[in-house]
Amino acid sequence: MRALIVSTLMTLGLTGGVAAADNYHHDARVEHYRDHRVRPAPRFERHDARRGYRWVGGEWRWGRGEWIWMPGHYIVIARW
């Protein structure tokens, strides 16, 4: 019985970790653009100013035969 409880808790913990990791990319919008000769125009991304963070804008990246939009994100500003 104890082994069943432990394995159930471990399974729930692992699936919760996967769900939390997946939430990091919740705002990723995939748009397929396959013209390899021309990079698509950058997208406008609305973001708020956050104290202690800097916004890094998104960009188009070429991969697997198409342009893929990588959305922008915040990075922590190093304080020395």
Short mmCIF file of C-alpha atoms in Angstrom, two decimals, residues 29-67:
data_model
loop_
_atom_site.label_atom_id
_atom_site.label_comp_id
_atom_site.label_asym_id
_atom_site.label_seq_id
_atom_site.Cartn_x
_atom_site.Cartn_y
_atom_site.Cartn_z
CA ARG A 29 1.94 31.55 -31.32
CA VAL A 30 3.11 29.34 -34.13
CA GLU A 31 2.69 30.74 -37.60
CA HIS A 32 4.02 28.87 -40.61
CA TYR A 33 5.91 30.94 -43.16
CA ARG A 34 7.94 28.93 -45.66
CA ASP A 35 9.51 31.48 -48.04
CA HIS A 36 13.19 30.89 -47.26
CA ARG A 37 14.35 33.86 -49.34
CA VAL A 38 12.73 36.58 -47.22
CA ARG A 39 12.54 36.88 -43.44
CA PRO A 40 9.03 37.97 -42.36
CA ALA A 41 8.52 41.42 -40.86
CA PRO A 42 8.91 41.59 -37.07
CA ARG A 43 5.71 41.41 -35.05
CA PHE A 44 4.61 44.11 -32.65
CA GLU A 45 4.51 42.76 -29.11
CA ARG A 46 2.82 44.66 -26.32
CA HIS A 47 4.57 44.39 -22.96
CA ASP A 48 4.52 46.17 -19.63
CA ALA A 49 7.50 47.75 -17.90
CA ARG A 50 8.60 45.62 -14.95
CA ARG A 51 10.99 46.79 -12.28
CA GLY A 52 14.15 44.67 -12.29
CA TYR A 53 13.44 43.15 -15.70
CA ARG A 54 14.24 43.98 -19.31
CA TRP A 55 12.13 43.01 -22.31
CA VAL A 56 13.82 41.07 -25.12
CA GLY A 57 11.73 41.29 -28.27
CA GLY A 58 10.71 38.25 -30.27
CA GLU A 59 12.28 37.23 -33.54
CA TRP A 60 11.78 34.98 -36.54
CA ARG A 61 14.08 31.94 -36.66
CA TRP A 62 14.60 29.56 -39.55
CA GLY A 63 14.16 25.90 -38.65
CA ARG A 64 12.84 22.70 -40.23
CA GLY A 65 12.09 24.35 -43.55
CA GLU A 66 10.08 27.31 -42.26
CA TRP A 67 10.27 30.59 -40.33
#
